[in-house]
CSV table of C-alpha atoms in Angstrom, one decimal:
chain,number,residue,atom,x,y,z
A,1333,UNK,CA,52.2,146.8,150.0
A,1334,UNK,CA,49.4,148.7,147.8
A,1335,UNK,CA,48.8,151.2,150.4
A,1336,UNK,CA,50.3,152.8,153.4
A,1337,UNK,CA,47.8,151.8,156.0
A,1338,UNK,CA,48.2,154.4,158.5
A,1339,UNK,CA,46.6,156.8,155.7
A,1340,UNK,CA,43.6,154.8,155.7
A,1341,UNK,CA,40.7,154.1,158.6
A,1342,UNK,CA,38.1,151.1,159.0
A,1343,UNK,CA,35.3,151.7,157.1
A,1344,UNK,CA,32.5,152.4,159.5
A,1345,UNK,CA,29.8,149.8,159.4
A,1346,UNK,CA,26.8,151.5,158.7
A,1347,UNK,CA,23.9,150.8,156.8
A,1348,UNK,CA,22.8,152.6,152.9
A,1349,UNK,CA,20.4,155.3,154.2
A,1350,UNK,CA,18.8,157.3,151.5
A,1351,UNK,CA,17.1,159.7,153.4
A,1352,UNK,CA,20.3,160.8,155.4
A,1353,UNK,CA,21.9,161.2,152.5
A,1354,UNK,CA,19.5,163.7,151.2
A,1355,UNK,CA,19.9,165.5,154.7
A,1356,UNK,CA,23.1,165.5,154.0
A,1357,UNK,CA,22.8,167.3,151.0
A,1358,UNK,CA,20.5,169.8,152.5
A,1359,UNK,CA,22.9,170.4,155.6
A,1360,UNK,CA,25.8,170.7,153.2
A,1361,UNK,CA,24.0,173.3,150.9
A,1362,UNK,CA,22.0,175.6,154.0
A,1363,UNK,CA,25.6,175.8,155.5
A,1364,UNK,CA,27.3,177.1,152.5
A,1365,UNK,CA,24.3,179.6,151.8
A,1366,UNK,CA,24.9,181.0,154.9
A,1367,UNK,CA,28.6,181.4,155.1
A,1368,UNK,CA,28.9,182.8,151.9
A,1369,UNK,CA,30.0,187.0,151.8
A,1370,UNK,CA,28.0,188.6,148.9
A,1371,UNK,CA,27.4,185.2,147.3
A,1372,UNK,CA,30.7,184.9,145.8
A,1373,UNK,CA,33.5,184.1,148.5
A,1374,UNK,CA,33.7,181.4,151.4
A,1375,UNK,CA,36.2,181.4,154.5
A,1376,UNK,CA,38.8,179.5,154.1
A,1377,UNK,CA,39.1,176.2,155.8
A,1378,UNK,CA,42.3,175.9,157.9
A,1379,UNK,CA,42.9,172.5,156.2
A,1380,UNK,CA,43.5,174.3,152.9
A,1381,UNK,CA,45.2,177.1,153.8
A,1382,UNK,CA,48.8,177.1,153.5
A,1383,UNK,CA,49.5,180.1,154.3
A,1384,UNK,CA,49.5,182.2,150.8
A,1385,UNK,CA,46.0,182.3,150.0
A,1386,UNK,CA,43.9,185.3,149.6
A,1387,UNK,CA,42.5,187.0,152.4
A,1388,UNK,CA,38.4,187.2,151.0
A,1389,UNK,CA,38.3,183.7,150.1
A,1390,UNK,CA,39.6,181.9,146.9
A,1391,UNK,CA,37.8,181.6,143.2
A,1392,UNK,CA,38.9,179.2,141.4
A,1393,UNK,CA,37.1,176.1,140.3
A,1394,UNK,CA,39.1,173.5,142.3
A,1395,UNK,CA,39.6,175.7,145.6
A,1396,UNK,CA,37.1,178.7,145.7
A,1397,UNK,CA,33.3,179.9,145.1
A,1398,UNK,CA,33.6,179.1,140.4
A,1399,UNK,CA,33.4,175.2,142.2
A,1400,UNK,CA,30.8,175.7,144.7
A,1401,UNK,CA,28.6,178.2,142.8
A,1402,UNK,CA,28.9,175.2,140.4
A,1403,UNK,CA,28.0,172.4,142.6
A,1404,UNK,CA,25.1,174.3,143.7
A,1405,UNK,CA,24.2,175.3,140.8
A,1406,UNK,CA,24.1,171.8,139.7
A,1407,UNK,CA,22.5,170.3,142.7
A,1408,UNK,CA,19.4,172.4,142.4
A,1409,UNK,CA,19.0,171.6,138.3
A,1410,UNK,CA,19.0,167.8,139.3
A,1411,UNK,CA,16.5,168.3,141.7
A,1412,UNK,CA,18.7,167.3,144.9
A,1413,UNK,CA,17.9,171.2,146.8
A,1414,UNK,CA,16.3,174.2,146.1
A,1415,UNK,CA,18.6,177.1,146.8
A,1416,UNK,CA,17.6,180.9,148.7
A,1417,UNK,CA,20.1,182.7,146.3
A,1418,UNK,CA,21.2,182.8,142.9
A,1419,UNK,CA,24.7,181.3,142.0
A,1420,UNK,CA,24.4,183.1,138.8
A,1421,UNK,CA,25.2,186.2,140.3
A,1422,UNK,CA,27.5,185.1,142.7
A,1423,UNK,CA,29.9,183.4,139.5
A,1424,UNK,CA,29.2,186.8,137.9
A,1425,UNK,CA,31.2,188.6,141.2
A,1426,UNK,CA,33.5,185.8,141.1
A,1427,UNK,CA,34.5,186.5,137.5
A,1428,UNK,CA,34.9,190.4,138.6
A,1429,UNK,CA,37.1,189.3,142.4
A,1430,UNK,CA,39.6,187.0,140.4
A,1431,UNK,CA,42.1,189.4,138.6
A,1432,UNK,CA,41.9,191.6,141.5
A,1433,UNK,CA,42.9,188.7,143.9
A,1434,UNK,CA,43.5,185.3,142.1
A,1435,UNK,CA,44.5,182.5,143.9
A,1436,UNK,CA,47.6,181.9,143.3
A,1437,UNK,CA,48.4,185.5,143.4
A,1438,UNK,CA,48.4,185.5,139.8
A,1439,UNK,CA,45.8,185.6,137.2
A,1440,UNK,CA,46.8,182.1,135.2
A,1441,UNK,CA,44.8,180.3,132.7
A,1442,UNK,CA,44.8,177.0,135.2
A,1443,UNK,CA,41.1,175.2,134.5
A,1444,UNK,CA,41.9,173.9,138.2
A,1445,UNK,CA,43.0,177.0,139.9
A,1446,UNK,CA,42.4,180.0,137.4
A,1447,UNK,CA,41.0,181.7,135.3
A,1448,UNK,CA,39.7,178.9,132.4
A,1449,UNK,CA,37.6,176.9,135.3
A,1450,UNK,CA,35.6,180.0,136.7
A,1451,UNK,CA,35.0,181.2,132.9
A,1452,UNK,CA,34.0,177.9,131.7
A,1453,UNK,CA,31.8,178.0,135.2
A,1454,UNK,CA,30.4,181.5,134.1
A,1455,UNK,CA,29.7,180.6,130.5
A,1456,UNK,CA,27.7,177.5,131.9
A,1457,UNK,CA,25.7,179.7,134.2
A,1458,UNK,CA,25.2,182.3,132.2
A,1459,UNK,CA,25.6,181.5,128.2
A,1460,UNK,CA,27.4,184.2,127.9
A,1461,UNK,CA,29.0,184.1,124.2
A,1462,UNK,CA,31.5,187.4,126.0
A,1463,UNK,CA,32.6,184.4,128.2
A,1464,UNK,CA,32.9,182.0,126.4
A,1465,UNK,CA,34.9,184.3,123.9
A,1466,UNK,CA,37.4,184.9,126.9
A,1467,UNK,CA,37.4,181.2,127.7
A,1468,UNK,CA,38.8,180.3,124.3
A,1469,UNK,CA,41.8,183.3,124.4
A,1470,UNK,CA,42.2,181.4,127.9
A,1471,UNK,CA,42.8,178.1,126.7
A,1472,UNK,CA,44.7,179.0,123.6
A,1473,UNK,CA,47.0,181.2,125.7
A,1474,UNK,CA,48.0,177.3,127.6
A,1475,UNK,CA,48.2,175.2,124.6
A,1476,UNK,CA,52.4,175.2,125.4
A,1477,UNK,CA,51.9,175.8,129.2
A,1478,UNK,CA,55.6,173.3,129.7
A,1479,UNK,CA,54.3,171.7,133.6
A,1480,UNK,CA,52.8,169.5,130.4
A,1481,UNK,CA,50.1,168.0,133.4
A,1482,UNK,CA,46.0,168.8,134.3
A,1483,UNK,CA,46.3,171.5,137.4
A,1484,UNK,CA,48.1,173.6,135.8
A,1485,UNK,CA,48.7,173.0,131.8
A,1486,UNK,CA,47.0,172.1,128.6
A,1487,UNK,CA,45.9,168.6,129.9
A,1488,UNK,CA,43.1,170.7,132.0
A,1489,UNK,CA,42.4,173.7,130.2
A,1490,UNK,CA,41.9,171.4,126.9
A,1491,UNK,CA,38.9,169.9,128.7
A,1492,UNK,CA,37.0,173.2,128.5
A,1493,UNK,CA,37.9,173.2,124.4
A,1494,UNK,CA,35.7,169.7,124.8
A,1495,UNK,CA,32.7,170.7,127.1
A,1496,UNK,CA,32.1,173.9,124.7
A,1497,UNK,CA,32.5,171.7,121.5
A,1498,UNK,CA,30.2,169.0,123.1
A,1499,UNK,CA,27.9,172.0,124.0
A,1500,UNK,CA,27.5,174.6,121.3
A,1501,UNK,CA,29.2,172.5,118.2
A,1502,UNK,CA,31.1,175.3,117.2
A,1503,UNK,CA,33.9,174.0,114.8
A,1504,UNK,CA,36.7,176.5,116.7
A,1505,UNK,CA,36.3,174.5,119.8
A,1506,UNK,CA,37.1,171.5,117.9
A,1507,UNK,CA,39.9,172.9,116.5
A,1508,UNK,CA,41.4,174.5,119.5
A,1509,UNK,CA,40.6,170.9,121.4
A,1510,UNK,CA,42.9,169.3,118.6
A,1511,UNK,CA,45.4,172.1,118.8
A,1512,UNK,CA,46.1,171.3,122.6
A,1513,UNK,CA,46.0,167.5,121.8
A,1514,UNK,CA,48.5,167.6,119.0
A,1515,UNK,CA,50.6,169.9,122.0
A,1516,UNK,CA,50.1,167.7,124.4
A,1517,UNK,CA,50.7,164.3,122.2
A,1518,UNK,CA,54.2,165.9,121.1
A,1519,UNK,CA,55.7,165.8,124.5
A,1520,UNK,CA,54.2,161.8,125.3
A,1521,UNK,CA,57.6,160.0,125.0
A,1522,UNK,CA,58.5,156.5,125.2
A,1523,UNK,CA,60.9,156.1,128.3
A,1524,UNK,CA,63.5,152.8,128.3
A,1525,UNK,CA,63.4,153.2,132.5
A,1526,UNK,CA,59.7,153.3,132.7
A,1527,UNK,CA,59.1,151.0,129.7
A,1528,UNK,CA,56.3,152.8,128.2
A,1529,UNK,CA,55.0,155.9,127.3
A,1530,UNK,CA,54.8,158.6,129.6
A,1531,UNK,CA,55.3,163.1,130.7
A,1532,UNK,CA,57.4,164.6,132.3
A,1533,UNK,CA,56.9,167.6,134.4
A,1534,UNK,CA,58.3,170.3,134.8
A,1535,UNK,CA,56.9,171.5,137.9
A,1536,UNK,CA,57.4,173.1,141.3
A,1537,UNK,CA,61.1,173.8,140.1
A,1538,UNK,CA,61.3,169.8,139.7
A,1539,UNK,CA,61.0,167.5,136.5
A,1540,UNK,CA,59.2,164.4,137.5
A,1541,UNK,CA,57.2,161.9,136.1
A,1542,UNK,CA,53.6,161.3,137.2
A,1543,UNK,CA,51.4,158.8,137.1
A,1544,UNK,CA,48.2,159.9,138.6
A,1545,UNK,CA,45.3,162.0,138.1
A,1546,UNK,CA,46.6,165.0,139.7
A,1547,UNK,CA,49.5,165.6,137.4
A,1548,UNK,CA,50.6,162.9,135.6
A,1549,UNK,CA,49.5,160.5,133.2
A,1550,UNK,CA,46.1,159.7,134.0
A,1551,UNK,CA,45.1,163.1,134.2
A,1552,UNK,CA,47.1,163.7,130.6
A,1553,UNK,CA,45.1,160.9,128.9
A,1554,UNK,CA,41.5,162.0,130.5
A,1555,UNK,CA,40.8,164.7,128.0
A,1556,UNK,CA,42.0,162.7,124.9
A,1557,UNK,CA,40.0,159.6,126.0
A,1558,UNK,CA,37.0,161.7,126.7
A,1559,UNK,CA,38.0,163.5,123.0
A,1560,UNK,CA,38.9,160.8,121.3
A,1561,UNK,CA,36.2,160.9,118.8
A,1562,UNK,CA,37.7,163.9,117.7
A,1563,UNK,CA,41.2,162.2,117.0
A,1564,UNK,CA,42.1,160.8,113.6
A,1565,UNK,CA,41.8,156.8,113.2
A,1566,UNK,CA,45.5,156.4,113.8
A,1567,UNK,CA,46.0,158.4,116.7
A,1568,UNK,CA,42.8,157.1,118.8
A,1569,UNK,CA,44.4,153.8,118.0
A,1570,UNK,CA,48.3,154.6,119.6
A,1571,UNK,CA,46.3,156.4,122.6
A,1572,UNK,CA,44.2,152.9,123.3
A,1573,UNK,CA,47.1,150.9,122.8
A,1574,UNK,CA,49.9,153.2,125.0
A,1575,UNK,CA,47.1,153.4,127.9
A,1576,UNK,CA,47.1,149.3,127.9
A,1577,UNK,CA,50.6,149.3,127.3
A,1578,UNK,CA,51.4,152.1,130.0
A,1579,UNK,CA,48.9,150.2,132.6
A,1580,UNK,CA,50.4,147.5,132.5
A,1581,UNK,CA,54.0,148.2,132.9
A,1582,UNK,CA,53.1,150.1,136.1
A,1583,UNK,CA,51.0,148.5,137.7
A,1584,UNK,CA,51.7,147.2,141.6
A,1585,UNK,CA,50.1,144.1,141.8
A,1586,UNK,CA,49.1,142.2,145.1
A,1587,UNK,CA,46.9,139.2,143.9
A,1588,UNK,CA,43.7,140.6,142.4
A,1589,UNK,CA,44.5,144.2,143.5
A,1590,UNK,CA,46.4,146.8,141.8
A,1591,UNK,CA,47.9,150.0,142.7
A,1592,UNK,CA,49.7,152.8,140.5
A,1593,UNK,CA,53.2,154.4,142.8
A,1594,UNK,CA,53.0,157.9,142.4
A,1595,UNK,CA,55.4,158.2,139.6
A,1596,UNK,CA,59.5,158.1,138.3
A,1597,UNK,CA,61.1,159.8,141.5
A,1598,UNK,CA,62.6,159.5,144.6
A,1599,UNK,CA,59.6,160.3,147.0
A,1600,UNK,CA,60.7,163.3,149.7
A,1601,UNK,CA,62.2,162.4,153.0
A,1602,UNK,CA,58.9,161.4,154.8
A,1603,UNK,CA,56.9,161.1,152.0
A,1604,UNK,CA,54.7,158.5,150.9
A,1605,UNK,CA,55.7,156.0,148.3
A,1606,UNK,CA,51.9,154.1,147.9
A,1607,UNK,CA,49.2,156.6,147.9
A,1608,UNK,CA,45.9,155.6,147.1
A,1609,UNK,CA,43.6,158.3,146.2
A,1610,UNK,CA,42.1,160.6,143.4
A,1611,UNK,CA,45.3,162.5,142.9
A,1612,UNK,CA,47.7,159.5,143.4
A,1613,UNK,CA,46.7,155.9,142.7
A,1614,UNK,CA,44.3,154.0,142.2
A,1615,UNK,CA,41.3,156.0,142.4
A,1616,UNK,CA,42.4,158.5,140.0
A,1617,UNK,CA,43.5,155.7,137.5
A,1618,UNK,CA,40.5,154.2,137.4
A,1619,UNK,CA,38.5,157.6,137.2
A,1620,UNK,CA,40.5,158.9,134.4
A,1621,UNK,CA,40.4,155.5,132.0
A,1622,UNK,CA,36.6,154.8,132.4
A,1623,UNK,CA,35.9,156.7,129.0
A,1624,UNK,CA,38.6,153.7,127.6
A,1625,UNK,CA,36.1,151.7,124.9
A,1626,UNK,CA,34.4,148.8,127.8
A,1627,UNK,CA,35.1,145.3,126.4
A,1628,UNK,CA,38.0,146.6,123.4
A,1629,UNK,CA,40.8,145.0,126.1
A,1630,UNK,CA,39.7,142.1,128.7
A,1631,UNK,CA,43.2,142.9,130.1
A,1632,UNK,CA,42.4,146.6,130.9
A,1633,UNK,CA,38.8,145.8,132.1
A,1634,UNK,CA,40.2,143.7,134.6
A,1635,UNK,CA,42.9,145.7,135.9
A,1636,UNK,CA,40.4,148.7,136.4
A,1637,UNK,CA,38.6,145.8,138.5
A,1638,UNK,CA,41.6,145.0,140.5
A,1639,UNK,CA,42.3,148.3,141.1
A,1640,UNK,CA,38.9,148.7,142.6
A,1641,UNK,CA,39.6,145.8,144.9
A,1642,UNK,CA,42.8,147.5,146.1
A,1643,UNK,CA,40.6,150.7,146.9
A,1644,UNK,CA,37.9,148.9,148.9
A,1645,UNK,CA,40.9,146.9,150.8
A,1646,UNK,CA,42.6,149.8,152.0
A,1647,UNK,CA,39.6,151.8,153.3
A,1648,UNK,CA,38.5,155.2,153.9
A,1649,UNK,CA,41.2,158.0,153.9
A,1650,UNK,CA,42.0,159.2,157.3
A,1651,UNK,CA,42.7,162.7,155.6
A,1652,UNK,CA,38.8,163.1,154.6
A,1653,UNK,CA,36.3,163.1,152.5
A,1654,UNK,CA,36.8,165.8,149.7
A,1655,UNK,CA,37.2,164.5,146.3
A,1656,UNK,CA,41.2,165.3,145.7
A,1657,UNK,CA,42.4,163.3,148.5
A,1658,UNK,CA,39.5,162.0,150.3
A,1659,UNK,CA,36.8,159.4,150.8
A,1660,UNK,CA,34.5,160.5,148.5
A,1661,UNK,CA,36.9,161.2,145.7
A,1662,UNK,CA,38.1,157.0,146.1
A,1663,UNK,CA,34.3,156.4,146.0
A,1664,UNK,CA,33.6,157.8,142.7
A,1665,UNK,CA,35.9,155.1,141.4
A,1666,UNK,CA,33.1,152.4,142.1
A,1667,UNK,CA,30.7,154.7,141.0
A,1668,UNK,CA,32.5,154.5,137.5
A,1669,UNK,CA,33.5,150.7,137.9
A,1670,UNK,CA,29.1,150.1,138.6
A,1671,UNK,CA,28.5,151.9,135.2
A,1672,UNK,CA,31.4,150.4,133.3
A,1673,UNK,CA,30.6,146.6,135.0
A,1674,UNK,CA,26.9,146.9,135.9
A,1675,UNK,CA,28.0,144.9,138.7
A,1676,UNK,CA,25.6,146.1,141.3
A,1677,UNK,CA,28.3,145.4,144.1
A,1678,UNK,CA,30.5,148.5,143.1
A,1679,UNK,CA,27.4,150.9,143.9
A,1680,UNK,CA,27.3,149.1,147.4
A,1681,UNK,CA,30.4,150.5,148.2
A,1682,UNK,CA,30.5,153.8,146.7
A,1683,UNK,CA,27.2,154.1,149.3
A,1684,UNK,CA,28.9,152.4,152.0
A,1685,UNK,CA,32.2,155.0,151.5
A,1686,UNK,CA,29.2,157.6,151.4
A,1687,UNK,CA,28.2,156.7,155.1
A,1688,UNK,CA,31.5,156.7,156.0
A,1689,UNK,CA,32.5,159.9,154.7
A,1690,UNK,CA,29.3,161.5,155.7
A,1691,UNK,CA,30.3,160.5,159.3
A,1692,UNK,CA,33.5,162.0,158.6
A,1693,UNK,CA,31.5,165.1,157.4
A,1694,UNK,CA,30.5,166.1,161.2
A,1695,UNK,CA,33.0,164.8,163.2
A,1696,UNK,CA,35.0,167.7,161.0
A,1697,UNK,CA,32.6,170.3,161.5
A,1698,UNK,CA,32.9,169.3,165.2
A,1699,UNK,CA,36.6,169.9,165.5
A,1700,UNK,CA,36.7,173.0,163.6
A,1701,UNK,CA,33.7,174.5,164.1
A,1702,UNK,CA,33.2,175.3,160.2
A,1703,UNK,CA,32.8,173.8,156.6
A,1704,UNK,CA,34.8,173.5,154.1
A,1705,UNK,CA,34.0,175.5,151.2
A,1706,UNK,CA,35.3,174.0,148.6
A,1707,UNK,CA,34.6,171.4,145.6
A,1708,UNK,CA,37.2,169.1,145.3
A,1709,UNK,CA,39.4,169.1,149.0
A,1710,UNK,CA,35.3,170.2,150.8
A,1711,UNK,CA,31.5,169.5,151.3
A,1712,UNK,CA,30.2,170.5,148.0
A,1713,UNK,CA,32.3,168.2,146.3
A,1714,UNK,CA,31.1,165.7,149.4
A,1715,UNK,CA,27.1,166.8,148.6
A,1716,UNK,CA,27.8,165.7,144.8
A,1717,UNK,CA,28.8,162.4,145.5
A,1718,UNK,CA,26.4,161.9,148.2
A,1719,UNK,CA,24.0,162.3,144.9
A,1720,UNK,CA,25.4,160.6,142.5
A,1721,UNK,CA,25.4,157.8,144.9
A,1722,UNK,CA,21.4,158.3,145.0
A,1723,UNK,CA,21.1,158.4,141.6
A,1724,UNK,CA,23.4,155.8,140.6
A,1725,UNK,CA,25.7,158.7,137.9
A,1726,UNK,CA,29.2,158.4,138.3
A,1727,UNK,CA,30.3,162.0,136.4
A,1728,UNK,CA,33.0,164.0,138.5
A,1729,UNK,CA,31.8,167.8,139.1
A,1730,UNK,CA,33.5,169.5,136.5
A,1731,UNK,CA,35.1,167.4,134.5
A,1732,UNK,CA,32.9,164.3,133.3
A,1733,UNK,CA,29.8,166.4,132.6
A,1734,UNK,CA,28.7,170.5,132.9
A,1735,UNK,CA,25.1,169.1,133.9
């Protein structure tokens, strides 16, 4: 089986409605205005909190006010809301809360849940060259960061090397994006169990092998597809061809549908052995290899296709609709497969999983009383999608585009 089905639901069958969507949006956004303390920190939703996180409210860019100051930010320069504050200020008095109380309760370089994310947030707001000065020290600290993965290591903080090269053209960014590729290419190994190239992880006092988005191999080979302009002839060429090669020899196939198993391990007692969302699976796969050159490999096209099949078969995710683990995170995989194909019949269902998770939206706020303040487990990462799925854009906040 492709997917465990009691993580899924039946997708709700309920009609494309534009103009709910932008309601959406608006609800979304007036809720986090007025929940925010001194523009900079959100309660934490009992969903994400596990117990260890600060007090005030976290800052990071995957968990705390860097990625909703950024979505906002965002939302109002596309024209989706106009906002009562200023999220340029708030990301300044994020930037000043971390060191005193980072997330993790310490300050790391982590683009996902430390410092590199809410600096690369800052010098976006701001275009401050003082940030964007401490951004690169950031990054290059992480260059030999051993989880060798995108939460925590060079995989993600590499990424902000790319957005500033793509931004400003300055030649160190393209040097310190090479740097961390060359780190990151040293440790891609060719493994006689997997039968392809892949990382290991040293991580959470464990070495395992990922596959996915979250910390594996997809997310490893996100930056240097996105970079791969940057790479020399022979090395864009291996990455092409050990992403086909890697695809294929792990792929789960169930007719014309394909799933990706977490990884190389044992799963826990209890835990899942098909997941099939951003972090795990499918989703994330598809996601991460969209920036692979369309039409260079009709075998890798159509697995990305099958892979969307396997996403719209298994449904919504009972667990939500953030991006991470969520609806609208599994939705922004036909949101990619519509740009990649043009096929107009991926859109329909990144807008029909936007219903869906919409609906999941309030029945949440309903049982707890409270949004979720965060970008990529929350509603601002739920308000994005809801736009990209008027517009018809497929970028992931904070990692496909800084807007």
């Amino acid at each position: 089986m492709l997917f465990e089905p009691d993580r899924h639901e039946a997708l709700e069958d309920v009609a494309w409605d534009e103009s709910r969507a932008r309601e959406a949006i608006r609800s979304i956004v007036g809720d986090i205005e007025e929940n925010g303390r001194g523009g900079c920190l959100w309660p934490m939703h009992p969903l994400d909190d596990e117990g260890d996180s600060p007090r005030g409210g976290c800052s990071s860019l995957y968990l705390g006010s860097a990625g909703v100051l950024w979505a906002l930010w965002q939302l109002q320069r596309e024209g989706a809301v106009e906002l009562r504050g200023d999220p340029v200020e708030g990301i300044r008095n994020a930037d000043t809360v971390y060191p005193r109380q980072p997330d993790t309760g310490e300050v790391v370089p982590s683009y996902f849940l430390g410092e590199s994310g809410i600096l690369l947030a800052l010098w976006r707001l701001t275009g401050a060259r003082a940030a964007a000065d401490r951004l690169y020290a950031s990054v290059r600290s992480n260059v030999q960061n051993p989880t060798n993965e995108a939460l925590w290591g060079a995989p993600g903080t590499m990424l902000a090397a790319w957005h500033l090269w793509k931004q400003t053209g300055e030649s160190r960014w393209h040097d310190l994006f090479v740097e961390n590729a060359d780190a990151v290419w040293s440790t891609w190994h060719f493994d006689e169990r997997a039968g392809c190239h892949v990382w290991t992880q040293a991580l959470y006092g464990r070495l395992v092998q990922y596959l996915g988005a979250g910390h594996g191999f997809a997310g490893n080979v996100y930056p240097l597809l996105k970079g791969a302009a940057l790479l020399d002839a022979p090395r864009r060429e291996a990455l092409y061809d050990r992403c086909l090669a890697t695809l294929r020899a792990t792929a789960q196939r169930e007719g014309d549908a394909i799933n990706w198993r977490p990884g190389f391990f044992d799963p826990r007692p209890g835990g899942a052995r098909m997941l099939m969302q951003w972090c795990h699976g499918a989703p994330g796969m598809v996601t991460a290899i969209a920036d692979f050159p369309p039409q260079r490999s009709a075998e890798l096209d159509a697995m990305l296709v099958a892979a969307g099949n396997a996403i719209w078969r298994a449904g919504p995710l009972v667990k939500g609709y953030g991006l991470c683990h969520g609806t609208a995170g599994n939705g922004y995989a036909f949101l990619k497969l519509f740009r990649r194909t043009g096929d107009r019949v991926w859109l329909d269902r990144a807008r029909s999983f936007a219903m869906h998770a919409l609906g999941q939206l309030d029945r949440m706020r309903a049982r707890f009383g409270q949004g979720r303040y965060t970008l990529w487990t929350g509603d601002p990462g739920l308000a994005v999608y809801a736009w990209r799925c008027i517009r018809g854009g497929a970028e992931l906040p904070a990692l496909d585009a800084l807007s």
